[in-house]
Each structure stands twice: as structure tokens, then as C-alpha cells.
């Protein structure tokens, strides 16, 4: 469905920016540095320096893009997700088997166009409390959890 379709009526729109992939990348780089320090302490300084020199371009190439603002609109029975501000909306049909934790909702959905399964992670601290509670209630009312 195109983003301009009037068949979708949003009950609530959640907006968030999820920085966690970037934090995970920083954590992996820190682990690499700790491993190289351990190698250097065992007497293999040359190998450690070579590993550092080889790891720098790999870490730079693996740097994730700056996370964009995402929006998730809850409809009567479907979802509409904007992965970034300048991207077209994707209509999603939620699938059973979502995960509800006190601070996290993991939501499974398939695109209306017949694509692959999308997995959306919505953290409580990334959206407002009322929106997070509304999302949990919406999922429970739709019997998806």
C-alpha cells in the first residue's frame, strides 16, 4: 500500500530513535581492544600492533549508520512503520509471538506487500510511558502475545 492510502487510520503514533546498534558496535570495539591488550601483556606486542592496525579499517567499515527517527503507527488491526523520516511507510500485519518484557517489546510483523518478517524492538526509555503502555495494551487486545 502506498503511504498516502486513506484505508489506514492510526490510533496512536510512537516515535523513537534507537541508538543501541551503535552502542553494541562500541562494545565490540572495546572487546577487541581488551583482547589486543591481553595479547600484548603476554609478550606478543608485534602481533598486538598488527591486530590493531588490521582492526581499525574493519571497525571503520563496520560502523553502523547514524540511527534515524522511526515512527510506528498503531491501527485497528495493522501497523504502519516509517524506518526513517525520508522513507516511505511500510504497512505491516503483526504476527503472533511478540515478546513483552517490562522495558522492551519485540514485535514480529510481515509487510503487506508480501515481504520478509520484520522484527521491531521498542524500548520503554525510547518512547514515552503512555505510548509504551498503549503499545502493550494494543498487542494484548489483538491477542498477539
mmCIF file of C-alpha atoms in Angstrom:
data_model
loop_
_atom_site.group_PDB
_atom_site.id
_atom_site.type_symbol
_atom_site.label_atom_id
_atom_site.label_comp_id
_atom_site.label_asym_id
_atom_site.label_seq_id
_atom_site.Cartn_x
_atom_site.Cartn_y
_atom_site.Cartn_z
ATOM 1 C CA UNK A 1 0.000 0.000 0.000
ATOM 2 C CA UNK A 2 1.290 3.456 -0.671
ATOM 3 C CA UNK A 3 1.883 5.833 2.219
ATOM 4 C CA UNK A 4 -0.938 8.111 1.079
ATOM 5 C CA UNK A 5 -3.606 5.429 1.420
ATOM 6 C CA UNK A 6 -6.654 6.546 3.388
ATOM 7 C CA UNK A 7 -7.595 2.996 4.386
ATOM 8 C CA UNK A 8 -5.217 3.160 7.347
ATOM 9 C CA UNK A 9 -6.406 5.126 10.371
ATOM 10 C CA UNK A 10 -3.809 5.499 13.120
ATOM 11 C CA UNK A 11 -4.941 5.221 16.718
ATOM 12 C CA UNK A 12 -1.560 6.331 18.046
ATOM 13 C CA UNK A 13 1.869 7.090 16.577
ATOM 14 C CA UNK A 14 5.040 6.209 18.503
ATOM 15 C CA UNK A 15 8.295 7.957 17.610
ATOM 16 C CA UNK A 16 11.767 6.944 18.740
ATOM 17 C CA UNK A 17 15.449 6.933 17.865
ATOM 18 C CA UNK A 18 17.147 3.682 18.811
ATOM 19 C CA UNK A 19 20.884 4.134 19.465
ATOM 20 C CA UNK A 20 21.513 0.550 20.571
ATOM 21 C CA UNK A 21 23.168 -0.822 17.394
ATOM 22 C CA UNK A 22 25.758 1.934 17.697
ATOM 23 C CA UNK A 23 26.319 1.098 21.373
ATOM 24 C CA UNK A 24 26.744 -2.583 20.516
ATOM 25 C CA UNK A 25 29.352 -1.648 17.910
ATOM 26 C CA UNK A 26 31.253 0.409 20.501
ATOM 27 C CA UNK A 27 31.126 -2.531 22.901
ATOM 28 C CA UNK A 28 32.567 -4.881 20.272
ATOM 29 C CA UNK A 29 35.395 -2.441 19.549
ATOM 30 C CA UNK A 30 36.141 -2.233 23.272
ATOM 31 C CA UNK A 31 36.285 -6.024 23.485
ATOM 32 C CA UNK A 32 38.698 -6.074 20.557
ATOM 33 C CA UNK A 33 40.958 -3.566 22.312
ATOM 34 C CA UNK A 34 40.884 -5.572 25.538
ATOM 35 C CA UNK A 35 41.813 -8.725 23.636
ATOM 36 C CA UNK A 36 44.704 -6.920 21.943
ATOM 37 C CA UNK A 37 45.906 -5.608 25.328
ATOM 38 C CA UNK A 38 45.845 -9.141 26.702
ATOM 39 C CA UNK A 39 47.906 -10.336 23.732
ATOM 40 C CA UNK A 40 50.411 -7.518 24.307
ATOM 41 C CA UNK A 41 50.698 -8.363 28.019
ATOM 42 C CA UNK A 42 51.613 -11.938 27.152
ATOM 43 C CA UNK A 43 54.635 -10.671 25.234
ATOM 44 C CA UNK A 44 53.300 -10.590 21.673
ATOM 45 C CA UNK A 45 53.447 -6.821 21.187
ATOM 46 C CA UNK A 46 54.136 -7.035 17.456
ATOM 47 C CA UNK A 47 51.144 -9.300 16.902
ATOM 48 C CA UNK A 48 49.016 -6.989 19.011
ATOM 49 C CA UNK A 49 50.055 -3.936 16.967
ATOM 50 C CA UNK A 50 49.393 -5.803 13.727
ATOM 51 C CA UNK A 51 45.970 -6.819 15.032
ATOM 52 C CA UNK A 52 45.250 -3.210 15.991
ATOM 53 C CA UNK A 53 46.316 -1.991 12.535
ATOM 54 C CA UNK A 54 44.102 -4.615 10.876
ATOM 55 C CA UNK A 55 41.191 -3.937 13.229
ATOM 56 C CA UNK A 56 40.993 -0.188 12.595
ATOM 57 C CA UNK A 57 39.773 -0.399 8.968
ATOM 58 C CA UNK A 58 37.426 -3.262 9.849
ATOM 59 C CA UNK A 59 35.944 -1.273 12.725
ATOM 60 C CA UNK A 60 35.543 1.770 10.486
ATOM 61 C CA UNK A 61 33.884 -0.275 7.722
ATOM 62 C CA UNK A 62 31.583 -1.940 10.246
ATOM 63 C CA UNK A 63 30.439 1.351 11.783
ATOM 64 C CA UNK A 64 26.658 1.403 11.617
ATOM 65 C CA UNK A 65 24.871 4.363 10.116
ATOM 66 C CA UNK A 66 23.560 7.056 12.387
ATOM 67 C CA UNK A 67 20.175 5.826 13.579
ATOM 68 C CA UNK A 68 17.231 7.651 12.082
ATOM 69 C CA UNK A 69 13.997 8.649 13.718
ATOM 70 C CA UNK A 70 11.461 5.850 13.388
ATOM 71 C CA UNK A 71 7.683 6.045 13.655
ATOM 72 C CA UNK A 72 5.223 3.273 14.323
ATOM 73 C CA UNK A 73 1.515 3.946 13.837
ATOM 74 C CA UNK A 74 -0.913 1.585 15.534
ATOM 75 C CA UNK A 75 -4.089 0.997 13.554
ATOM 76 C CA UNK A 76 -7.169 -1.072 14.280
ATOM 77 C CA UNK A 77 -5.523 -4.349 13.291
ATOM 78 C CA UNK A 78 -2.394 -3.359 11.386
ATOM 79 C CA UNK A 79 0.726 -1.254 11.763
ATOM 80 C CA UNK A 80 2.423 1.345 9.633
ATOM 81 C CA UNK A 81 6.168 1.780 10.139
ATOM 82 C CA UNK A 82 8.411 4.564 8.867
ATOM 83 C CA UNK A 83 12.026 3.330 9.177
ATOM 84 C CA UNK A 84 13.303 6.911 8.654
ATOM 85 C CA UNK A 85 11.839 10.364 8.100
ATOM 86 C CA UNK A 86 12.577 10.411 4.378
ATOM 87 C CA UNK A 87 11.472 6.803 3.712
ATOM 88 C CA UNK A 88 8.087 5.620 2.527
ATOM 89 C CA UNK A 89 5.827 3.978 5.094
ATOM 90 C CA UNK A 90 5.637 0.186 5.224
ATOM 91 C CA UNK A 91 2.274 -1.377 6.055
ATOM 92 C CA UNK A 92 2.722 -4.346 8.376
ATOM 93 C CA UNK A 93 0.468 -7.148 9.534
ATOM 94 C CA UNK A 94 1.508 -8.172 13.079
ATOM 95 C CA UNK A 95 2.252 -11.829 13.717
ATOM 96 C CA UNK A 96 1.561 -13.765 16.910
ATOM 97 C CA UNK A 97 4.501 -14.401 19.166
ATOM 98 C CA UNK A 98 5.574 -10.941 20.231
ATOM 99 C CA UNK A 99 7.642 -10.631 23.394
ATOM 100 C CA UNK A 100 6.503 -8.360 26.215
ATOM 101 C CA UNK A 101 9.051 -7.549 28.892
ATOM 102 C CA UNK A 102 8.825 -4.749 31.477
ATOM 103 C CA UNK A 103 11.097 -2.467 29.453
ATOM 104 C CA UNK A 104 11.004 -3.982 25.972
ATOM 105 C CA UNK A 105 8.521 -5.034 23.309
ATOM 106 C CA UNK A 106 9.775 -7.249 20.472
ATOM 107 C CA UNK A 107 7.228 -7.151 17.701
ATOM 108 C CA UNK A 108 7.077 -9.509 14.701
ATOM 109 C CA UNK A 109 5.240 -8.429 11.579
ATOM 110 C CA UNK A 110 5.146 -9.167 7.859
ATOM 111 C CA UNK A 111 4.810 -6.450 5.247
ATOM 112 C CA UNK A 112 1.511 -6.135 3.416
ATOM 113 C CA UNK A 113 3.413 -6.339 0.135
ATOM 114 C CA UNK A 114 4.442 -9.902 0.980
ATOM 115 C CA UNK A 115 7.998 -9.347 2.142
ATOM 116 C CA UNK A 116 10.075 -10.924 4.843
ATOM 117 C CA UNK A 117 9.256 -10.864 8.534
ATOM 118 C CA UNK A 118 10.219 -7.561 10.191
ATOM 119 C CA UNK A 119 11.287 -7.549 13.844
ATOM 120 C CA UNK A 120 10.841 -4.235 15.653
ATOM 121 C CA UNK A 121 12.418 -3.594 19.061
ATOM 122 C CA UNK A 122 10.679 -0.864 21.042
ATOM 123 C CA UNK A 123 12.354 0.062 24.344
ATOM 124 C CA UNK A 124 10.410 1.832 27.084
ATOM 125 C CA UNK A 125 13.031 4.557 27.535
ATOM 126 C CA UNK A 126 12.921 5.387 23.806
ATOM 127 C CA UNK A 127 9.193 6.161 23.703
ATOM 128 C CA UNK A 128 7.065 7.961 26.249
ATOM 129 C CA UNK A 129 5.446 5.917 29.029
ATOM 130 C CA UNK A 130 1.908 6.419 27.767
ATOM 131 C CA UNK A 131 2.891 5.286 24.272
ATOM 132 C CA UNK A 132 4.675 2.209 25.615
ATOM 133 C CA UNK A 133 1.659 1.253 27.735
ATOM 134 C CA UNK A 134 -0.631 1.840 24.747
ATOM 135 C CA UNK A 135 1.529 -0.433 22.563
ATOM 136 C CA UNK A 136 1.445 -3.205 25.178
ATOM 137 C CA UNK A 137 -2.330 -2.892 25.549
ATOM 138 C CA UNK A 138 -2.768 -2.884 21.766
ATOM 139 C CA UNK A 139 -0.754 -6.111 21.440
ATOM 140 C CA UNK A 140 -2.622 -7.817 24.278
ATOM 141 C CA UNK A 141 -6.029 -6.739 22.912
ATOM 142 C CA UNK A 142 -5.091 -8.068 19.466
ATOM 143 C CA UNK A 143 -4.098 -11.398 21.143
ATOM 144 C CA UNK A 144 -0.607 -11.296 19.633
ATOM 145 C CA UNK A 145 1.276 -12.162 22.837
#
